[in-house]
Short mmCIF file of C-alpha atoms in Angstrom, two decimals:
data_model
loop_
_atom_site.label_atom_id
_atom_site.label_comp_id
_atom_site.label_asym_id
_atom_site.label_seq_id
_atom_site.Cartn_x
_atom_site.Cartn_y
_atom_site.Cartn_z
CA MET X 1 4.26 51.60 19.28
CA GLU X 2 3.73 48.08 17.67
CA LYS X 3 7.41 47.60 17.87
CA ASN X 4 7.60 48.14 21.49
CA LEU X 5 4.63 45.91 22.12
CA ARG X 6 6.15 42.93 20.06
CA GLN X 7 9.63 43.33 22.02
CA GLN X 8 7.67 42.86 25.31
CA SER X 9 5.73 39.88 23.92
CA PRO X 10 6.65 36.78 25.78
CA TYR X 11 6.87 34.99 22.48
CA HIS X 12 9.41 37.38 20.90
CA THR X 13 12.74 35.75 21.33
CA PRO X 14 16.08 35.79 19.50
CA VAL X 15 16.49 33.29 16.91
CA ASP X 16 20.18 32.96 16.87
CA GLY X 17 22.88 32.86 19.85
CA LEU X 18 21.99 32.13 23.47
CA ARG X 19 18.49 31.29 23.95
CA THR X 20 17.54 33.40 27.41
CA ASP X 21 18.98 35.45 29.98
CA GLN X 22 19.20 32.59 32.52
CA GLN X 23 21.66 30.83 30.33
CA ARG X 24 23.87 33.86 30.00
CA LEU X 25 23.79 34.29 33.99
CA LEU X 26 25.10 30.60 34.38
CA MET X 27 28.47 31.98 32.69
CA SER X 28 30.91 33.99 34.99
CA GLN X 29 32.92 36.77 33.87
CA GLN X 30 35.99 34.86 33.11
CA ASP X 31 34.21 32.16 30.98
CA MET X 32 33.00 35.04 29.10
CA LEU X 33 36.10 36.75 28.56
CA LEU X 34 37.38 33.29 27.53
CA LEU X 35 34.76 33.04 24.96
CA CYS X 36 35.07 36.51 23.48
CA SER X 37 39.13 35.82 22.97
CA GLN X 38 38.75 32.52 21.45
CA PRO X 39 37.23 31.38 18.11
CA ILE X 40 34.11 29.22 18.72
CA GLU X 41 34.43 25.77 17.48
CA ARG X 42 31.07 24.13 16.85
CA PRO X 43 30.78 20.68 15.77
CA PHE X 44 28.46 20.38 12.53
CA MET X 45 27.91 16.70 13.35
CA THR X 46 25.95 15.73 16.18
CA LEU X 47 24.02 12.59 17.15
CA THR X 48 20.24 12.51 16.86
CA HIS X 49 17.73 9.96 17.78
CA SER X 50 18.53 7.57 14.81
CA GLY X 51 22.08 7.10 16.31
CA THR X 52 23.79 8.07 13.44
CA PRO X 53 27.10 10.39 14.21
CA GLU X 54 26.68 12.23 10.65
CA ASP X 55 23.12 13.46 11.41
CA PHE X 56 23.12 17.15 12.18
CA VAL X 57 20.74 19.13 14.34
CA PRO X 58 21.09 22.86 13.94
CA THR X 59 20.01 25.09 16.75
CA SER X 60 19.87 28.35 14.62
CA GLN X 61 19.56 29.52 11.12
CA SER X 62 23.10 30.58 10.98
CA GLU X 63 24.35 27.22 11.96
CA LEU X 64 22.22 25.41 9.34
CA SER X 65 23.64 27.93 6.77
CA ARG X 66 27.09 27.22 7.75
CA PHE X 67 26.74 23.63 7.67
CA LEU X 68 25.34 23.29 4.15
CA SER X 69 27.80 26.07 2.91
CA ASP X 70 30.89 23.82 4.33
CA ASN X 71 29.06 20.78 2.76
CA ALA X 72 28.67 22.24 -0.83
CA THR X 73 32.55 23.46 -0.77
CA SER X 74 33.91 20.42 0.69
CA ALA X 75 32.19 16.93 1.52
CA ARG X 76 29.42 17.83 -0.99
CA LYS X 77 27.23 14.86 0.84
CA GLN X 78 23.64 14.25 -0.35
CA THR X 79 21.70 15.76 2.78
CA PHE X 80 18.12 14.82 3.69
CA PRO X 81 16.04 17.63 5.44
CA VAL X 82 13.66 15.92 8.31
CA GLY X 83 11.13 17.09 10.79
CA GLY X 84 9.18 14.92 13.02
CA ARG X 85 10.02 12.08 10.61
CA THR X 86 6.48 11.17 10.04
CA SER X 87 6.66 11.26 5.93
CA LEU X 88 10.17 9.82 5.52
CA ALA X 89 8.32 6.99 3.21
CA VAL X 90 6.33 9.45 1.24
CA CYS X 91 6.85 9.05 -2.35
CA CYS X 92 10.62 7.79 -1.64
CA PRO X 93 12.61 4.79 -0.78
CA ASP X 94 13.11 5.03 3.08
CA SER X 95 16.89 4.83 3.06
CA HIS X 96 19.61 7.88 2.91
CA SER X 97 23.00 7.76 1.79
CA GLY X 98 24.18 10.91 3.49
CA PRO X 99 23.41 12.98 6.95
CA LEU X 100 19.81 13.94 7.93
CA ILE X 101 19.21 17.53 8.92
CA CYS X 102 16.84 17.41 11.71
CA THR X 103 15.22 20.67 12.58
CA SER X 104 14.03 19.51 15.84
CA GLN X 105 15.70 22.29 17.93
CA LEU X 106 14.38 24.85 15.53
CA ASN X 107 11.32 25.19 17.78
CA ARG X 108 11.04 28.30 18.95
CA VAL X 109 8.18 31.26 18.63
CA VAL X 110 9.93 34.28 17.20
CA ASP X 111 6.84 36.43 17.19
CA TYR X 112 3.03 36.24 17.98
CA PRO X 113 1.19 39.87 17.53
CA VAL X 114 -2.20 38.18 18.74
CA ARG X 115 -4.38 40.79 17.52
CA ASP X 116 -2.96 40.38 13.79
CA MET X 117 -3.79 36.58 13.90
CA THR X 118 -0.43 36.07 12.69
CA ILE X 119 2.41 33.88 14.06
CA THR X 120 6.24 33.44 13.00
CA VAL X 121 7.83 30.12 14.24
CA GLU X 122 11.07 28.03 13.51
CA ALA X 123 10.28 25.24 11.39
CA GLY X 124 10.94 22.46 13.66
CA MET X 125 8.02 23.63 16.09
CA ARG X 126 5.49 20.58 16.56
CA LEU X 127 1.87 20.91 15.55
CA ASP X 128 0.46 20.18 18.67
CA GLN X 129 2.97 22.58 20.46
CA LEU X 130 1.93 25.45 17.91
CA ASN X 131 -1.74 24.50 18.44
CA GLU X 132 -1.48 24.76 22.14
CA ILE X 133 0.04 27.98 21.91
CA ILE X 134 -2.61 29.80 19.79
CA SER X 135 -5.62 27.86 21.10
CA ALA X 136 -5.01 29.97 24.31
CA GLU X 137 -5.69 32.74 22.31
CA GLY X 138 -9.07 31.65 20.76
CA GLN X 139 -7.19 30.97 17.46
CA ARG X 140 -6.38 28.02 15.29
CA LEU X 141 -4.47 26.78 12.26
CA PRO X 142 -7.05 24.78 10.28
CA ILE X 143 -4.82 22.37 8.66
CA ASP X 144 -5.36 18.42 9.57
CA VAL X 145 -2.15 16.55 10.01
CA PRO X 146 -1.88 12.97 10.92
CA GLN X 147 0.61 12.58 14.03
CA SER X 148 0.51 16.08 14.81
CA ASN X 149 2.25 15.26 18.04
CA ARG X 150 5.30 14.63 15.97
CA ALA X 151 4.80 16.56 12.94
CA THR X 152 6.69 19.83 12.48
CA ILE X 153 5.17 23.15 10.83
CA GLY X 154 8.32 22.85 8.19
CA GLY X 155 7.49 19.18 7.58
CA VAL X 156 3.69 20.18 6.74
CA ILE X 157 4.88 22.62 4.25
CA ALA X 158 7.63 20.60 2.39
CA THR X 159 4.81 17.55 1.99
CA ASN X 160 2.01 19.82 1.55
CA THR X 161 -0.14 17.60 3.99
CA SER X 162 -3.67 18.23 4.25
CA GLY X 163 -6.59 16.42 5.63
CA PRO X 164 -10.55 16.77 5.44
CA ARG X 165 -10.66 20.48 6.31
CA ARG X 166 -9.15 21.52 2.98
CA PHE X 167 -12.65 21.59 1.26
CA SER X 168 -13.33 24.64 3.15
CA TYR X 169 -10.07 25.86 4.31
CA GLY X 170 -7.69 25.06 1.74
CA THR X 171 -4.20 23.61 2.48
CA ILE X 172 -1.08 25.01 4.18
CA ARG X 173 -0.15 27.22 0.98
CA ASP X 174 -2.93 29.44 1.84
CA TYR X 175 -1.76 29.82 5.43
CA VAL X 176 2.03 30.74 4.74
CA ILE X 177 2.67 34.39 4.49
CA GLY X 178 6.14 34.21 4.87
CA VAL X 179 9.06 31.96 4.77
CA SER X 180 12.95 31.84 5.47
CA ALA X 181 15.01 28.87 4.15
CA VAL X 182 18.64 27.97 3.27
CA ASP X 183 19.42 26.68 -0.06
CA GLY X 184 21.58 23.81 -1.03
CA VAL X 185 24.91 26.01 -0.91
CA GLY X 186 24.03 27.44 2.49
CA ASN X 187 22.47 30.83 1.07
CA LEU X 188 19.85 32.23 3.43
CA PHE X 189 16.95 33.56 1.93
CA LYS X 190 13.54 35.04 2.61
CA SER X 191 10.06 35.24 0.92
CA GLY X 192 7.25 37.30 2.31
CA GLY X 193 7.06 38.67 5.58
CA ARG X 194 5.07 38.81 9.02
CA VAL X 195 1.95 40.74 7.75
CA VAL X 196 -0.70 39.38 5.47
CA LYS X 197 -0.26 41.56 2.58
CA ASN X 198 3.44 41.49 2.19
CA VAL X 199 4.41 40.11 -1.21
CA ALA X 200 5.56 42.36 -4.01
CA GLY X 201 6.68 40.18 -7.23
CA TYR X 202 7.14 36.33 -7.32
CA ASP X 203 6.10 34.82 -3.95
CA LEU X 204 8.81 32.16 -3.80
CA GLY X 205 7.76 30.84 -0.53
CA LYS X 206 4.73 29.30 -2.07
CA MET X 207 7.20 27.07 -4.41
CA LEU X 208 8.53 25.39 -1.15
CA VAL X 209 5.01 23.90 -0.28
CA GLY X 210 5.25 20.46 -1.44
CA SER X 211 8.83 20.61 -2.44
CA LEU X 212 9.77 17.62 -0.30
CA GLY X 213 13.01 19.03 0.83
CA THR X 214 14.39 19.14 -2.65
CA LEU X 215 14.74 22.80 -3.10
CA SER X 216 15.79 24.09 0.26
CA VAL X 217 15.85 23.80 4.35
CA ILE X 218 13.01 25.64 5.60
CA SER X 219 14.20 27.32 8.88
CA GLN X 220 11.20 29.85 9.84
CA VAL X 221 7.67 30.37 8.88
CA SER X 222 5.11 33.23 9.37
CA LEU X 223 1.51 32.09 9.28
CA ASN X 224 -2.05 33.61 8.89
CA LEU X 225 -4.49 32.04 11.42
CA ARG X 226 -8.04 31.91 11.91
CA PRO X 227 -10.56 32.27 14.97
CA ARG X 228 -11.47 28.90 16.68
CA PRO X 229 -15.08 27.74 16.06
CA GLU X 230 -17.68 27.64 18.98
CA CYS X 231 -18.80 24.17 18.18
CA MET X 232 -18.73 21.08 15.92
CA GLN X 233 -20.95 18.45 14.65
CA LEU X 234 -20.48 15.45 12.33
CA VAL X 235 -23.41 13.54 10.31
CA TRP X 236 -22.85 10.00 9.35
CA PHE X 237 -24.58 9.00 6.12
CA ASP X 238 -25.09 5.38 5.13
CA PHE X 239 -25.46 4.85 1.24
CA ASP X 240 -26.22 1.34 -0.66
CA SER X 241 -24.44 2.40 -3.86
CA CYS X 242 -21.89 4.47 -5.37
CA GLN X 243 -24.63 6.08 -7.57
CA SER X 244 -26.42 7.40 -4.65
CA VAL X 245 -23.27 8.66 -3.27
CA ASP X 246 -22.31 10.63 -6.46
CA GLN X 247 -25.82 12.12 -6.48
CA ALA X 248 -25.64 13.27 -2.98
CA LEU X 249 -22.15 14.80 -3.72
CA GLU X 250 -23.48 16.64 -6.57
CA ALA X 251 -26.17 18.15 -4.51
CA ILE X 252 -23.67 19.75 -1.95
CA VAL X 253 -23.11 22.49 -4.66
CA THR X 254 -26.85 23.64 -4.23
CA SER X 255 -27.05 22.71 -0.64
CA GLY X 256 -28.29 25.36 1.72
CA THR X 257 -25.69 24.48 4.31
CA ARG X 258 -21.87 25.15 4.30
CA PRO X 259 -19.93 21.94 5.04
CA THR X 260 -16.44 22.05 6.82
CA ALA X 261 -15.48 18.83 5.38
CA VAL X 262 -16.94 15.98 3.14
CA GLU X 263 -15.59 12.60 4.01
CA TYR X 264 -16.29 9.26 1.89
CA CYS X 265 -15.39 5.76 2.78
CA ASN X 266 -16.04 2.65 1.54
CA SER X 267 -17.20 -0.41 3.93
CA LYS X 268 -13.81 -1.53 4.40
CA ALA X 269 -12.36 1.88 5.60
CA ALA X 270 -15.64 2.64 7.44
CA ARG X 271 -15.35 -0.52 9.59
CA GLN X 272 -11.54 0.47 10.25
CA ILE X 273 -12.39 4.17 11.19
CA THR X 274 -15.46 3.32 13.23
CA ALA X 275 -13.46 0.98 15.34
CA GLU X 276 -10.67 3.22 15.78
CA SER X 277 -12.96 5.84 17.14
CA ARG X 278 -15.17 3.53 19.23
CA ILE X 279 -17.96 4.75 18.00
CA GLU X 280 -20.98 2.45 16.70
CA LEU X 281 -22.04 3.42 13.35
CA PRO X 282 -23.30 1.78 10.23
CA ASN X 283 -20.39 0.60 8.42
CA GLU X 284 -21.22 -2.15 6.12
CA ASN X 285 -21.90 -0.03 2.92
CA HIS X 286 -20.81 3.20 1.57
CA ALA X 287 -20.39 5.97 4.10
CA VAL X 288 -20.32 9.89 3.67
CA CYS X 289 -19.20 11.86 6.71
CA ILE X 290 -19.85 15.78 6.93
CA CYS X 291 -18.58 18.24 9.20
CA TYR X 292 -20.05 21.70 10.35
CA GLU X 293 -18.32 24.16 12.29
CA GLY X 294 -19.61 27.48 13.96
CA PRO X 295 -21.64 29.01 16.37
CA GLU X 296 -23.94 26.41 17.92
CA ASN X 297 -27.35 27.05 16.72
CA VAL X 298 -26.09 27.37 13.16
CA VAL X 299 -24.34 24.12 13.46
CA LYS X 300 -27.35 22.29 14.73
CA TRP X 301 -29.52 23.72 11.92
CA GLN X 302 -27.22 22.76 9.38
CA ALA X 303 -26.73 19.34 10.35
CA GLN X 304 -30.60 18.70 10.50
CA GLN X 305 -30.68 20.52 7.03
CA ILE X 306 -28.25 18.49 5.33
CA ILE X 307 -30.48 15.16 6.81
CA ASN X 308 -33.51 16.70 5.14
CA GLU X 309 -31.74 17.54 1.67
CA TRP X 310 -30.17 14.03 1.37
CA ARG X 311 -33.16 11.81 2.29
CA ALA X 312 -33.84 11.78 -1.56
CA PHE X 313 -30.57 9.95 -1.96
CA SER X 314 -30.37 7.54 0.85
CA SER X 315 -32.94 5.58 2.33
CA LEU X 316 -30.59 4.43 4.98
CA ASP X 317 -29.48 5.66 8.25
CA ALA X 318 -28.16 9.26 9.09
CA GLN X 319 -26.56 9.91 12.61
CA ILE X 320 -25.42 13.42 14.17
CA ILE X 321 -22.38 12.86 16.23
CA GLU X 322 -21.50 15.78 18.63
CA GLY X 323 -19.22 16.76 21.58
CA ALA X 324 -16.29 14.27 22.53
CA GLN X 325 -17.33 11.43 20.25
CA ALA X 326 -17.37 14.18 17.13
CA SER X 327 -13.63 15.11 17.99
CA GLN X 328 -12.91 11.12 18.17
CA LEU X 329 -14.44 10.52 14.90
CA TYR X 330 -12.51 13.30 13.15
CA ASN X 331 -9.36 12.35 14.62
CA ALA X 332 -9.97 8.72 13.35
CA LEU X 333 -10.61 10.20 9.77
CA THR X 334 -7.80 12.61 9.83
CA GLU X 335 -5.35 9.90 11.04
CA TYR X 336 -6.59 7.30 8.73
CA GLN X 337 -4.66 8.24 5.54
CA THR X 338 -1.42 7.41 6.72
CA SER X 339 -2.06 5.11 9.78
CA SER X 340 -1.99 2.08 8.00
CA ASP X 341 0.09 -1.38 8.36
CA ASP X 342 -0.99 -2.39 4.66
CA PRO X 343 1.81 -3.01 2.39
CA VAL X 344 0.82 0.06 -0.08
CA THR X 345 -0.75 2.98 0.42
CA LEU X 346 -1.67 5.08 -2.80
CA LYS X 347 -2.88 8.51 -3.36
CA ALA X 348 -5.03 9.41 -6.49
CA VAL X 349 -6.06 13.02 -7.49
CA VAL X 350 -9.17 13.04 -9.69
CA LEU X 351 -11.83 15.33 -10.82
CA PRO X 352 -14.73 15.09 -8.19
CA SER X 353 -17.10 14.00 -11.03
CA GLN X 354 -14.71 10.97 -11.83
CA MET X 355 -14.07 9.97 -8.24
CA MET X 356 -16.76 7.58 -8.02
CA SER X 357 -15.84 5.83 -10.94
CA PHE X 358 -12.40 5.62 -9.59
CA ILE X 359 -13.48 4.41 -6.29
CA GLU X 360 -15.67 1.42 -7.58
CA THR X 361 -12.65 0.02 -9.42
CA ALA X 362 -10.61 0.46 -6.16
CA THR X 363 -13.35 -1.11 -4.15
CA SER X 364 -13.67 -4.12 -6.51
CA LEU X 365 -9.81 -4.72 -5.81
CA ASN X 366 -10.49 -5.17 -1.86
CA ILE X 367 -8.80 -1.61 -1.29
CA ALA X 368 -9.79 0.20 1.57
CA VAL X 369 -10.68 3.50 0.22
CA GLN X 370 -11.18 7.08 2.15
CA ALA X 371 -11.66 10.18 0.03
CA HIS X 372 -11.98 14.03 0.43
CA ALA X 373 -15.08 13.76 -1.67
CA ALA X 374 -15.51 17.34 -2.49
CA ASP X 375 -11.81 17.71 -3.79
CA GLY X 376 -11.42 14.56 -5.45
CA ILE X 377 -8.44 13.22 -3.31
CA VAL X 378 -8.49 9.50 -2.93
CA PHE X 379 -6.46 7.43 -0.20
CA GLY X 380 -6.31 3.83 -0.66
CA HIS X 381 -4.90 1.04 1.51
CA LEU X 382 -3.92 -2.28 -0.40
CA PRO X 383 -4.99 -5.45 1.06
CA ASP X 384 -2.47 -7.94 2.54
CA SER X 385 -3.47 -10.11 -0.31
CA ALA X 386 -1.10 -7.56 -2.21
CA SER X 387 1.92 -9.71 -1.03
CA SER X 388 4.22 -9.46 -4.12
CA LEU X 389 5.48 -6.78 -6.42
CA GLU X 390 3.42 -8.66 -9.49
CA ASN X 391 0.16 -8.19 -7.73
CA VAL X 392 0.70 -4.61 -6.71
CA ASN X 393 1.75 -3.84 -10.23
CA GLN X 394 -1.31 -5.31 -11.64
CA ILE X 395 -3.43 -3.29 -9.20
CA LEU X 396 -1.57 -0.25 -10.23
CA GLU X 397 -2.33 -1.04 -13.99
CA GLN X 398 -6.27 -1.38 -13.20
CA LEU X 399 -6.18 1.63 -11.49
CA GLN X 400 -4.28 3.99 -13.86
CA SER X 401 -6.29 2.67 -16.70
CA VAL X 402 -9.47 4.65 -15.15
CA ILE X 403 -7.82 7.87 -14.50
CA ASP X 404 -7.59 10.45 -17.08
CA PRO X 405 -3.74 11.61 -17.33
CA GLY X 406 -4.98 14.74 -18.55
CA THR X 407 -6.57 15.98 -15.03
CA GLY X 408 -5.64 13.28 -12.61
CA TYR X 409 -2.59 11.33 -11.36
CA LEU X 410 -1.77 8.28 -9.23
CA THR X 411 1.05 7.97 -6.73
CA ILE X 412 2.38 5.31 -4.40
CA TYR X 413 1.91 7.33 -1.11
CA GLN X 414 3.69 5.03 1.03
CA CYS X 415 5.16 1.19 0.67
CA GLU X 416 7.52 -1.43 1.92
CA SER X 417 11.13 -0.01 1.97
CA ASP X 418 12.14 -3.11 0.15
CA TRP X 419 9.54 -2.58 -2.61
CA ALA X 420 10.30 1.13 -3.29
CA GLU X 421 13.16 0.36 -5.55
CA SER X 422 11.03 -1.64 -7.98
CA LEU X 423 7.66 0.29 -8.04
CA PRO X 424 6.73 3.65 -10.05
CA LEU X 425 6.45 5.64 -6.94
CA PHE X 426 5.39 8.55 -9.45
CA CYS X 427 3.14 6.84 -12.01
CA SER X 428 3.63 9.98 -14.35
CA LEU X 429 5.56 13.17 -14.50
CA PRO X 430 3.75 16.14 -13.03
CA ALA X 431 2.58 19.22 -15.04
CA GLY X 432 5.42 21.92 -15.23
CA TRP X 433 8.18 18.85 -14.56
CA GLU X 434 10.73 21.37 -16.89
CA LEU X 435 10.06 24.46 -14.60
CA MET X 436 10.63 22.21 -11.35
CA GLN X 437 13.96 21.16 -13.04
CA GLN X 438 15.00 24.81 -13.66
CA LEU X 439 13.86 25.95 -9.84
CA LYS X 440 15.94 22.69 -8.56
CA GLN X 441 19.08 23.98 -10.68
CA ALA X 442 18.73 27.55 -9.41
CA LEU X 443 18.61 26.57 -5.24
CA ASP X 444 20.29 23.45 -5.31
CA PRO X 445 22.77 23.54 -8.46
CA LEU X 446 25.21 20.77 -6.83
CA GLN X 447 21.90 18.46 -6.55
CA LEU X 448 22.87 17.82 -2.78
CA LEU X 449 19.32 18.32 -1.25
CA ASN X 450 17.31 15.07 -1.06
CA SER X 451 17.72 14.66 -5.14
CA ARG X 452 16.73 11.07 -4.73
CA ARG X 453 12.90 12.42 -5.12
CA PHE X 454 13.92 13.96 -8.42
CA THR X 455 15.50 10.75 -9.59
CA GLU X 456 12.31 8.97 -8.75
CA LEU X 457 10.36 11.29 -10.93
CA VAL X 458 12.67 10.64 -14.06
CA LYS X 459 12.46 6.76 -13.15
CA SER X 460 8.76 7.10 -13.34
#
């Protein structure tokens, strides 16, 4: 019965071959006979938005597999998987010596059993498109992604992008239940499936999260979904010192509330975020913004409760933001980590207990700082005064000196393309580097998939 229901679903569409019955009707019987009697010759290289004739835009998994297989046996060109092209500069020079593999045409819904709260889509589907489909059923994927109108689900997985809600909902890794992908030599492989409890043995799909396109080209994804909340409110706190912020954040553990997100901004970042959201809020000191979601009465109680609990730490202002303004401010917080025109954007991961020490150092260097405060993840936009490589390297050295290499790390999240060759994009090798190399060798033995990112790691 379930199989019949899925076949009748408007979202259950074939992945390969002609897309719709309407397209089939457009072909005459003579055309069909001619097509069946002759071999199909499909050009692998097609023109994309970048205008490069070598860029490849597959429309099916089989096309993608054939292209990578042919490349591995003949030309052996370096290839670079891309989706919405929102993160091309993340931790890698923004230049490419081979064709881009653009997944923009892999954008169909394969299966959507609404009652199971799972969905299977092709990897080139835009996040906004996905959210529009599932929100109509009262569901959501609770992952905050900057530029969601352009970002694709495959790109989100490859870059492991997340935002403020990771405090309560985790990252995209927690929602991927199945993956189909093509390795560097054209082999299509699958991990997991379309139901929540489906993995027996090693879950290879989880290894592709954050792999930056170096292991395979993701072609299809099955995701676990969540119900949409009834209401959202934000509480904006103004603190006079890093010490008082630190004390308040420690009290989150014993709070009677359950925040969805806990965001910190220093004064420079707070001014930019409030200006972007067009909401008048205190922005001359240290700001902490807490998000609550759920039933309306519960959300209202929690917002007032956290104000009462934090009066001991902040003698300054606290404001509740709701309705359309809450959405505006939350979107500004989500976009801020990558919406900078500054020369360099840094990302640091530290223990939450060590975060404010790092932020104090960064603020003293005139860096605009936003942090997922309860997770110890810090984004920093360097000032325009960091106008030379020498200045940037001096800032990096000072920031690196306050990070314990055993528990944290610092990376250059984005930078000017002219500087990328001269800066240590990864300031240190990640834990498990030898295992990463072995996995790269197994899935991409010819080093054809975005191998420059591995080169950057070794250089660092």
